[in-house]
Amino acid sequence: QPFTRSLKYTVDQPLTRDVKPRSTLTVHFDTGGGKPEPADQNFATPNGRVKRPSPDPAREGFLFDGWFIGQIAYDFSKPVDKNLTLTAKWTLKSRNSTWSISPDKGSQLGGESTTITPP
């Protein structure tokens, strides 16, 4: 059977809204001399996510390794909860400036160990 009940209640505290305007969070990109320099990204709402700048910056004589905070690569899936500066990390190009994998061809049956070597 349907159930219907009327309830009366009172609130013992006045309802208030947050009177302070929310601050805008900013993510700045420091390319360390690379070009192009991405524009800052601003977030007026909490838990926004940084869009990875495209294209990646380029710098003569260096390889771009990614965007970092200190020594830690930035996770673009994390929500922004404070102002950030993301810094481009660069590796000096050398003769061996490509990734390598050994062995470069494996058995059709699999089961082999593989070594991946960064530049």
PDB file of N, CA, C and O in Angstrom, residues 16-84:
ATOM      1  N   THR A  16      23.046  30.210   5.426  1.00  0.00           N
ATOM      2  CA  THR A  16      23.936  31.249   4.894  1.00  0.00           C
ATOM      3  C   THR A  16      24.629  30.719   3.663  1.00  0.00           C
ATOM      4  O   THR A  16      24.846  29.522   3.512  1.00  0.00           O
ATOM      5  N   ARG A  17      24.977  31.630   2.823  1.00  0.00           N
ATOM      6  CA  ARG A  17      25.770  31.281   1.650  1.00  0.00           C
ATOM      7  C   ARG A  17      27.185  31.771   1.870  1.00  0.00           C
ATOM      8  O   ARG A  17      27.409  32.702   2.623  1.00  0.00           O
ATOM      9  N   ASP A  18      28.096  31.138   1.211  1.00  0.00           N
ATOM     10  CA  ASP A  18      29.480  31.567   1.285  1.00  0.00           C
ATOM     11  C   ASP A  18      29.565  32.967   0.670  1.00  0.00           C
ATOM     12  O   ASP A  18      29.334  33.133  -0.515  1.00  0.00           O
ATOM     13  N   VAL A  19      29.874  33.971   1.485  1.00  0.00           N
ATOM     14  CA  VAL A  19      29.877  35.338   0.989  1.00  0.00           C
ATOM     15  C   VAL A  19      31.198  35.703   0.312  1.00  0.00           C
ATOM     16  O   VAL A  19      31.285  36.681  -0.396  1.00  0.00           O
ATOM     17  N   LYS A  20      32.235  34.902   0.529  1.00  0.00           N
ATOM     18  CA  LYS A  20      33.520  35.192  -0.103  1.00  0.00           C
ATOM     19  C   LYS A  20      33.503  34.684  -1.543  1.00  0.00           C
ATOM     20  O   LYS A  20      33.072  33.557  -1.794  1.00  0.00           O
ATOM     21  N   PRO A  21      33.958  35.491  -2.485  1.00  0.00           N
ATOM     22  CA  PRO A  21      34.036  34.979  -3.845  1.00  0.00           C
ATOM     23  C   PRO A  21      35.105  33.889  -3.924  1.00  0.00           C
ATOM     24  O   PRO A  21      36.115  33.963  -3.223  1.00  0.00           O
ATOM     25  N   ARG A  22      34.867  32.907  -4.714  1.00  0.00           N
ATOM     26  CA  ARG A  22      35.853  31.837  -4.874  1.00  0.00           C
ATOM     27  C   ARG A  22      37.041  32.359  -5.650  1.00  0.00           C
ATOM     28  O   ARG A  22      36.889  33.086  -6.621  1.00  0.00           O
ATOM     29  N   SER A  23      38.202  31.957  -5.199  1.00  0.00           N
ATOM     30  CA  SER A  23      39.393  32.414  -5.900  1.00  0.00           C
ATOM     31  C   SER A  23      39.604  31.554  -7.151  1.00  0.00           C
ATOM     32  O   SER A  23      39.207  30.399  -7.196  1.00  0.00           O
ATOM     33  N   THR A  24      40.209  32.155  -8.126  1.00  0.00           N
ATOM     34  CA  THR A  24      40.511  31.450  -9.356  1.00  0.00           C
ATOM     35  C   THR A  24      41.872  30.792  -9.209  1.00  0.00           C
ATOM     36  O   THR A  24      42.823  31.416  -8.753  1.00  0.00           O
ATOM     37  N   LEU A  25      41.959  29.528  -9.576  1.00  0.00           N
ATOM     38  CA  LEU A  25      43.231  28.808  -9.551  1.00  0.00           C
ATOM     39  C   LEU A  25      43.878  28.926 -10.927  1.00  0.00           C
ATOM     40  O   LEU A  25      43.193  28.886 -11.946  1.00  0.00           O
ATOM     41  N   THR A  26      45.200  29.058 -10.934  1.00  0.00           N
ATOM     42  CA  THR A  26      45.929  29.235 -12.184  1.00  0.00           C
ATOM     43  C   THR A  26      47.005  28.166 -12.316  1.00  0.00           C
ATOM     44  O   THR A  26      47.709  27.863 -11.352  1.00  0.00           O
ATOM     45  N   VAL A  27      47.123  27.615 -13.514  1.00  0.00           N
ATOM     46  CA  VAL A  27      48.218  26.702 -13.838  1.00  0.00           C
ATOM     47  C   VAL A  27      49.078  27.403 -14.874  1.00  0.00           C
ATOM     48  O   VAL A  27      48.600  27.798 -15.938  1.00  0.00           O
ATOM     49  N   HIS A  28      50.353  27.585 -14.531  1.00  0.00           N
ATOM     50  CA  HIS A  28      51.322  28.260 -15.394  1.00  0.00           C
ATOM     51  C   HIS A  28      52.279  27.212 -15.963  1.00  0.00           C
ATOM     52  O   HIS A  28      52.626  26.256 -15.280  1.00  0.00           O
ATOM     53  N   PHE A  29      52.698  27.407 -17.209  1.00  0.00           N
ATOM     54  CA  PHE A  29      53.629  26.493 -17.860  1.00  0.00           C
ATOM     55  C   PHE A  29      54.960  27.201 -18.070  1.00  0.00           C
ATOM     56  O   PHE A  29      55.015  28.251 -18.707  1.00  0.00           O
ATOM     57  N   ASP A  30      56.039  26.622 -17.527  1.00  0.00           N
ATOM     58  CA  ASP A  30      57.396  27.155 -17.692  1.00  0.00           C
ATOM     59  C   ASP A  30      58.119  26.245 -18.674  1.00  0.00           C
ATOM     60  O   ASP A  30      58.448  25.107 -18.351  1.00  0.00           O
ATOM     61  N   THR A  31      58.364  26.740 -19.888  1.00  0.00           N
ATOM     62  CA  THR A  31      58.972  25.908 -20.927  1.00  0.00           C
ATOM     63  C   THR A  31      60.492  25.846 -20.834  1.00  0.00           C
ATOM     64  O   THR A  31      61.111  25.083 -21.569  1.00  0.00           O
ATOM     65  N   GLY A  32      61.103  26.664 -19.987  1.00  0.00           N
ATOM     66  CA  GLY A  32      62.556  26.627 -19.855  1.00  0.00           C
ATOM     67  C   GLY A  32      63.263  26.950 -21.153  1.00  0.00           C
ATOM     68  O   GLY A  32      64.299  26.367 -21.457  1.00  0.00           O
ATOM     69  N   GLY A  33      62.703  27.833 -21.946  1.00  0.00           N
ATOM     70  CA  GLY A  33      63.315  28.222 -23.211  1.00  0.00           C
ATOM     71  C   GLY A  33      62.706  27.555 -24.431  1.00  0.00           C
ATOM     72  O   GLY A  33      63.063  27.883 -25.551  1.00  0.00           O
ATOM     73  N   GLY A  34      61.806  26.602 -24.231  1.00  0.00           N
ATOM     74  CA  GLY A  34      61.164  25.943 -25.361  1.00  0.00           C
ATOM     75  C   GLY A  34      60.049  26.791 -25.936  1.00  0.00           C
ATOM     76  O   GLY A  34      59.509  27.666 -25.280  1.00  0.00           O
ATOM     77  N   LYS A  35      59.731  26.525 -27.180  1.00  0.00           N
ATOM     78  CA  LYS A  35      58.656  27.244 -27.877  1.00  0.00           C
ATOM     79  C   LYS A  35      57.720  26.227 -28.500  1.00  0.00           C
ATOM     80  O   LYS A  35      58.174  25.182 -28.942  1.00  0.00           O
ATOM     81  N   PRO A  36      56.444  26.461 -28.621  1.00  0.00           N
ATOM     82  CA  PRO A  36      55.703  27.622 -28.153  1.00  0.00           C
ATOM     83  C   PRO A  36      55.481  27.566 -26.645  1.00  0.00           C
ATOM     84  O   PRO A  36      55.523  26.507 -26.033  1.00  0.00           O
ATOM     85  N   GLU A  37      55.211  28.735 -26.055  1.00  0.00           N
ATOM     86  CA  GLU A  37      54.907  28.824 -24.631  1.00  0.00           C
ATOM     87  C   GLU A  37      53.395  28.763 -24.456  1.00  0.00           C
ATOM     88  O   GLU A  37      52.679  29.641 -24.928  1.00  0.00           O
ATOM     89  N   PRO A  38      52.886  27.726 -23.786  1.00  0.00           N
ATOM     90  CA  PRO A  38      51.435  27.610 -23.596  1.00  0.00           C
ATOM     91  C   PRO A  38      50.890  28.732 -22.715  1.00  0.00           C
ATOM     92  O   PRO A  38      51.577  29.220 -21.815  1.00  0.00           O
ATOM     93  N   ALA A  39      49.662  29.131 -22.978  1.00  0.00           N
ATOM     94  CA  ALA A  39      48.991  30.129 -22.147  1.00  0.00           C
ATOM     95  C   ALA A  39      48.640  29.507 -20.801  1.00  0.00           C
ATOM     96  O   ALA A  39      48.457  28.291 -20.685  1.00  0.00           O
ATOM     97  N   ASP A  40      48.554  30.367 -19.766  1.00  0.00           N
ATOM     98  CA  ASP A  40      48.105  29.904 -18.459  1.00  0.00           C
ATOM     99  C   ASP A  40      46.680  29.366 -18.580  1.00  0.00           C
ATOM    100  O   ASP A  40      45.913  29.814 -19.432  1.00  0.00           O
ATOM    101  N   GLN A  41      46.338  28.420 -17.728  1.00  0.00           N
ATOM    102  CA  GLN A  41      44.972  27.915 -17.660  1.00  0.00           C
ATOM    103  C   GLN A  41      44.390  28.320 -16.312  1.00  0.00           C
ATOM    104  O   GLN A  41      45.038  28.161 -15.278  1.00  0.00           O
ATOM    105  N   ASN A  42      43.173  28.874 -16.319  1.00  0.00           N
ATOM    106  CA  ASN A  42      42.517  29.353 -15.107  1.00  0.00           C
ATOM    107  C   ASN A  42      41.285  28.515 -14.810  1.00  0.00           C
ATOM    108  O   ASN A  42      40.567  28.110 -15.727  1.00  0.00           O
ATOM    109  N   PHE A  43      41.038  28.294 -13.507  1.00  0.00           N
ATOM    110  CA  PHE A  43      39.921  27.464 -13.067  1.00  0.00           C
ATOM    111  C   PHE A  43      39.137  28.209 -12.004  1.00  0.00           C
ATOM    112  O   PHE A  43      39.634  28.460 -10.912  1.00  0.00           O
ATOM    113  N   ALA A  44      37.896  28.579 -12.317  1.00  0.00           N
ATOM    114  CA  ALA A  44      37.039  29.272 -11.361  1.00  0.00           C
ATOM    115  C   ALA A  44      36.263  28.280 -10.507  1.00  0.00           C
ATOM    116  O   ALA A  44      35.791  28.607  -9.430  1.00  0.00           O
ATOM    117  N   THR A  45      36.111  27.075 -10.974  1.00  0.00           N
ATOM    118  CA  THR A  45      35.377  26.057 -10.230  1.00  0.00           C
ATOM    119  C   THR A  45      36.365  25.048  -9.664  1.00  0.00           C
ATOM    120  O   THR A  45      37.420  24.803 -10.255  1.00  0.00           O
ATOM    121  N   PRO A  46      36.052  24.466  -8.514  1.00  0.00           N
ATOM    122  CA  PRO A  46      36.973  23.484  -7.929  1.00  0.00           C
ATOM    123  C   PRO A  46      37.025  22.207  -8.766  1.00  0.00           C
ATOM    124  O   PRO A  46      36.097  21.884  -9.494  1.00  0.00           O
ATOM    125  N   ASN A  47      38.124  21.523  -8.643  1.00  0.00           N
ATOM    126  CA  ASN A  47      38.333  20.212  -9.270  1.00  0.00           C
ATOM    127  C   ASN A  47      38.378  20.238 -10.792  1.00  0.00           C
ATOM    128  O   ASN A  47      38.060  19.250 -11.441  1.00  0.00           O
ATOM    129  N   GLY A  48      38.786  21.361 -11.390  1.00  0.00           N
ATOM    130  CA  GLY A  48      39.006  21.393 -12.829  1.00  0.00           C
ATOM    131  C   GLY A  48      40.246  20.581 -13.172  1.00  0.00           C
ATOM    132  O   GLY A  48      41.056  20.254 -12.308  1.00  0.00           O
ATOM    133  N   ARG A  49      40.397  20.247 -14.425  1.00  0.00           N
ATOM    134  CA  ARG A  49      41.565  19.470 -14.850  1.00  0.00           C
ATOM    135  C   ARG A  49      42.327  20.237 -15.919  1.00  0.00           C
ATOM    136  O   ARG A  49      41.739  20.846 -16.806  1.00  0.00           O
ATOM    137  N   VAL A  50      43.648  20.164 -15.821  1.00  0.00           N
ATOM    138  CA  VAL A  50      44.524  20.841 -16.769  1.00  0.00           C
ATOM    139  C   VAL A  50      44.467  20.109 -18.098  1.00  0.00           C
ATOM    140  O   VAL A  50      44.504  18.881 -18.143  1.00  0.00           O
ATOM    141  N   LYS A  51      44.371  20.865 -19.177  1.00  0.00           N
ATOM    142  CA  LYS A  51      44.454  20.273 -20.508  1.00  0.00           C
ATOM    143  C   LYS A  51      45.919  20.292 -20.920  1.00  0.00           C
ATOM    144  O   LYS A  51      46.585  21.332 -20.857  1.00  0.00           O
ATOM    145  N   ARG A  52      46.416  19.147 -21.325  1.00  0.00           N
ATOM    146  CA  ARG A  52      47.814  19.067 -21.741  1.00  0.00           C
ATOM    147  C   ARG A  52      48.006  19.946 -22.977  1.00  0.00           C
ATOM    148  O   ARG A  52      47.281  19.787 -23.966  1.00  0.00           O
ATOM    149  N   PRO A  53      48.968  20.886 -22.916  1.00  0.00           N
ATOM    150  CA  PRO A  53      49.185  21.776 -24.064  1.00  0.00           C
ATOM    151  C   PRO A  53      49.621  20.995 -25.300  1.00  0.00           C
ATOM    152  O   PRO A  53      50.359  20.021 -25.209  1.00  0.00           O
ATOM    153  N   SER A  54      49.126  21.433 -26.435  1.00  0.00           N
ATOM    154  CA  SER A  54      49.497  20.822 -27.703  1.00  0.00           C
ATOM    155  C   SER A  54      49.753  21.944 -28.693  1.00  0.00           C
ATOM    156  O   SER A  54      48.966  22.887 -28.754  1.00  0.00           O
ATOM    157  N   PRO A  55      50.820  21.896 -29.428  1.00  0.00           N
ATOM    158  CA  PRO A  55      51.838  20.850 -29.465  1.00  0.00           C
ATOM    159  C   PRO A  55      52.797  20.990 -28.283  1.00  0.00           C
ATOM    160  O   PRO A  55      52.832  22.015 -27.606  1.00  0.00           O
ATOM    161  N   ASP A  56      53.595  19.922 -28.051  1.00  0.00           N
ATOM    162  CA  ASP A  56      54.641  19.986 -27.042  1.00  0.00           C
ATOM    163  C   ASP A  56      55.660  21.038 -27.461  1.00  0.00           C
ATOM    164  O   ASP A  56      55.898  21.237 -28.647  1.00  0.00           O
ATOM    165  N   PRO A  57      56.292  21.702 -26.483  1.00  0.00           N
ATOM    166  CA  PRO A  57      57.323  22.678 -26.854  1.00  0.00           C
ATOM    167  C   PRO A  57      58.547  21.978 -27.433  1.00  0.00           C
ATOM    168  O   PRO A  57      58.773  20.788 -27.194  1.00  0.00           O
ATOM    169  N   ALA A  58      59.317  22.727 -28.197  1.00  0.00           N
ATOM    170  CA  ALA A  58      60.558  22.211 -28.780  1.00  0.00           C
ATOM    171  C   ALA A  58      61.685  23.155 -28.383  1.00  0.00           C
ATOM    172  O   ALA A  58      61.466  24.349 -28.173  1.00  0.00           O
ATOM    173  N   ARG A  59      62.884  22.608 -28.284  1.00  0.00           N
ATOM    174  CA  ARG A  59      64.055  23.407 -27.909  1.00  0.00           C
ATOM    175  C   ARG A  59      65.257  22.824 -28.643  1.00  0.00           C
ATOM    176  O   ARG A  59      65.490  21.616 -28.593  1.00  0.00           O
ATOM    177  N   GLU A  60      65.984  23.676 -29.323  1.00  0.00           N
ATOM    178  CA  GLU A  60      67.135  23.243 -30.127  1.00  0.00           C
ATOM    179  C   GLU A  60      68.132  22.469 -29.267  1.00  0.00           C
ATOM    180  O   GLU A  60      68.559  22.939 -28.215  1.00  0.00           O
ATOM    181  N   GLY A  61      68.468  21.246 -29.716  1.00  0.00           N
ATOM    182  CA  GLY A  61      69.475  20.431 -29.039  1.00  0.00           C
ATOM    183  C   GLY A  61      68.955  19.619 -27.869  1.00  0.00           C
ATOM    184  O   GLY A  61      69.733  18.973 -27.175  1.00  0.00           O
ATOM    185  N   PHE A  62      67.639  19.641 -27.632  1.00  0.00           N
ATOM    186  CA  PHE A  62      67.070  18.931 -26.485  1.00  0.00           C
ATOM    187  C   PHE A  62      65.852  18.114 -26.892  1.00  0.00           C
ATOM    188  O   PHE A  62      65.189  18.421 -27.875  1.00  0.00           O
ATOM    189  N   LEU A  63      65.561  17.081 -26.098  1.00  0.00           N
ATOM    190  CA  LEU A  63      64.337  16.297 -26.239  1.00  0.00           C
ATOM    191  C   LEU A  63      63.395  16.676 -25.102  1.00  0.00           C
ATOM    192  O   LEU A  63      63.827  16.815 -23.950  1.00  0.00           O
ATOM    193  N   PHE A  64      62.116  16.864 -25.416  1.00  0.00           N
ATOM    194  CA  PHE A  64      61.109  17.195 -24.410  1.00  0.00           C
ATOM    195  C   PHE A  64      60.681  15.917 -23.702  1.00  0.00           C
ATOM    196  O   PHE A  64      60.232  14.963 -24.330  1.00  0.00           O
ATOM    197  N   ASP A  65      60.823  15.890 -22.361  1.00  0.00           N
ATOM    198  CA  ASP A  65      60.482  14.704 -21.573  1.00  0.00           C
ATOM    199  C   ASP A  65      59.097  14.768 -20.956  1.00  0.00           C
ATOM    200  O   ASP A  65      58.592  13.769 -20.482  1.00  0.00           O
ATOM    201  N   GLY A  66      58.492  15.963 -20.901  1.00  0.00           N
ATOM    202  CA  GLY A  66      57.160  16.082 -20.321  1.00  0.00           C
ATOM    203  C   GLY A  66      57.070  17.239 -19.354  1.00  0.00           C
ATOM    204  O   GLY A  66      58.025  17.998 -19.157  1.00  0.00           O
ATOM    205  N   TRP A  67      55.898  17.367 -18.737  1.00  0.00           N
ATOM    206  CA  TRP A  67      55.627  18.436 -17.771  1.00  0.00           C
ATOM    207  C   TRP A  67      55.792  17.887 -16.370  1.00  0.00           C
ATOM    208  O   TRP A  67      55.244  16.834 -16.036  1.00  0.00           O
ATOM    209  N   PHE A  68      56.533  18.612 -15.539  1.00  0.00           N
ATOM    210  CA  PHE A  68      56.888  18.129 -14.207  1.00  0.00           C
ATOM    211  C   PHE A  68      56.597  19.178 -13.139  1.00  0.00           C
ATOM    212  O   PHE A  68      56.554  20.378 -13.414  1.00  0.00           O
ATOM    213  N   ILE A  69      56.411  18.688 -11.902  1.00  0.00           N
ATOM    214  CA  ILE A  69      56.451  19.514 -10.697  1.00  0.00           C
ATOM    215  C   ILE A  69      57.632  18.962  -9.906  1.00  0.00           C
ATOM    216  O   ILE A  69      57.571  17.828  -9.419  1.00  0.00           O
ATOM    217  N   GLY A  70      58.704  19.722  -9.845  1.00  0.00           N
ATOM    218  CA  GLY A  70      59.929  19.213  -9.235  1.00  0.00           C
ATOM    219  C   GLY A  70      60.457  18.063 -10.076  1.00  0.00           C
ATOM    220  O   GLY A  70      60.611  18.186 -11.285  1.00  0.00           O
ATOM    221  N   GLN A  71      60.680  16.918  -9.452  1.00  0.00           N
ATOM    222  CA  GLN A  71      61.185  15.741 -10.160  1.00  0.00           C
ATOM    223  C   GLN A  71      60.076  14.751 -10.516  1.00  0.00           C
ATOM    224  O   GLN A  71      60.354  13.652 -10.991  1.00  0.00           O
ATOM    225  N   ILE A  72      58.826  15.135 -10.288  1.00  0.00           N
ATOM    226  CA  ILE A  72      57.702  14.215 -10.501  1.00  0.00           C
ATOM    227  C   ILE A  72      56.900  14.648 -11.727  1.00  0.00           C
ATOM    228  O   ILE A  72      56.481  15.803 -11.825  1.00  0.00           O
ATOM    229  N   ALA A  73      56.683  13.710 -12.643  1.00  0.00           N
ATOM    230  CA  ALA A  73      55.880  13.989 -13.839  1.00  0.00           C
ATOM    231  C   ALA A  73      54.449  14.299 -13.418  1.00  0.00           C
ATOM    232  O   ALA A  73      53.889  13.646 -12.532  1.00  0.00           O
ATOM    233  N   TYR A  74      53.843  15.321 -14.044  1.00  0.00           N
ATOM    234  CA  TYR A  74      52.493  15.731 -13.677  1.00  0.00           C
ATOM    235  C   TYR A  74      51.464  14.772 -14.256  1.00  0.00           C
ATOM    236  O   TYR A  74      51.541  14.370 -15.411  1.00  0.00           O
ATOM    237  N   ASP A  75      50.482  14.431 -13.437  1.00  0.00           N
ATOM    238  CA  ASP A  75      49.382  13.556 -13.830  1.00  0.00           C
ATOM    239  C   ASP A  75      48.208  14.440 -14.255  1.00  0.00           C
ATOM    240  O   ASP A  75      47.542  15.042 -13.412  1.00  0.00           O
ATOM    241  N   PHE A  76      47.962  14.528 -15.562  1.00  0.00           N
ATOM    242  CA  PHE A  76      46.918  15.409 -16.082  1.00  0.00           C
ATOM    243  C   PHE A  76      45.504  14.934 -15.745  1.00  0.00           C
ATOM    244  O   PHE A  76      44.541  15.635 -16.018  1.00  0.00           O
ATOM    245  N   SER A  77      45.354  13.758 -15.149  1.00  0.00           N
ATOM    246  CA  SER A  77      44.020  13.295 -14.760  1.00  0.00           C
ATOM    247  C   SER A  77      43.637  13.794 -13.364  1.00  0.00           C
ATOM    248  O   SER A  77      42.493  13.652 -12.958  1.00  0.00           O
ATOM    249  N   LYS A  78      44.580  14.388 -12.627  1.00  0.00           N
ATOM    250  CA  LYS A  78      44.294  14.867 -11.273  1.00  0.00           C
ATOM    251  C   LYS A  78      43.569  16.211 -11.311  1.00  0.00           C
ATOM    252  O   LYS A  78      43.883  17.057 -12.135  1.00  0.00           O
ATOM    253  N   PRO A  79      42.630  16.424 -10.382  1.00  0.00           N
ATOM    254  CA  PRO A  79      41.968  17.724 -10.313  1.00  0.00           C
ATOM    255  C   PRO A  79      42.916  18.786  -9.745  1.00  0.00           C
ATOM    256  O   PRO A  79      43.789  18.480  -8.939  1.00  0.00           O
ATOM    257  N   VAL A  80      42.709  20.022 -10.178  1.00  0.00           N
ATOM    258  CA  VAL A  80      43.524  21.139  -9.700  1.00  0.00           C
ATOM    259  C   VAL A  80      42.923  21.646  -8.394  1.00  0.00           C
ATOM    260  O   VAL A  80      41.743  21.995  -8.347  1.00  0.00           O
ATOM    261  N   ASP A  81      43.733  21.672  -7.321  1.00  0.00           N
ATOM    262  CA  ASP A  81      43.238  22.163  -6.039  1.00  0.00           C
ATOM    263  C   ASP A  81      44.067  23.319  -5.483  1.00  0.00           C
ATOM    264  O   ASP A  81      43.829  23.793  -4.380  1.00  0.00           O
ATOM    265  N   LYS A  82      45.072  23.760  -6.267  1.00  0.00           N
ATOM    266  CA  LYS A  82      45.893  24.905  -5.867  1.00  0.00           C
ATOM    267  C   LYS A  82      46.575  25.462  -7.107  1.00  0.00           C
ATOM    268  O   LYS A  82      46.567  24.831  -8.171  1.00  0.00           O
ATOM    269  N   ASN A  83      47.169  26.636  -6.985  1.00  0.00           N
ATOM    270  CA  ASN A  83      47.926  27.207  -8.095  1.00  0.00           C
ATOM    271  C   ASN A  83      49.133  26.322  -8.366  1.00  0.00           C
ATOM    272  O   ASN A  83      49.771  25.827  -7.429  1.00  0.00           O
ATOM    273  N   LEU A  84      49.433  26.115  -9.649  1.00  0.00           N
ATOM    274  CA  LEU A  84      50.540  25.238 -10.029  1.00  0.00           C
ATOM    275  C   LEU A  84      51.409  25.900 -11.079  1.00  0.00           C
ATOM    276  O   LEU A  84      50.928  26.686 -11.899  1.00  0.00           O
TER     277      LEU A  84
END
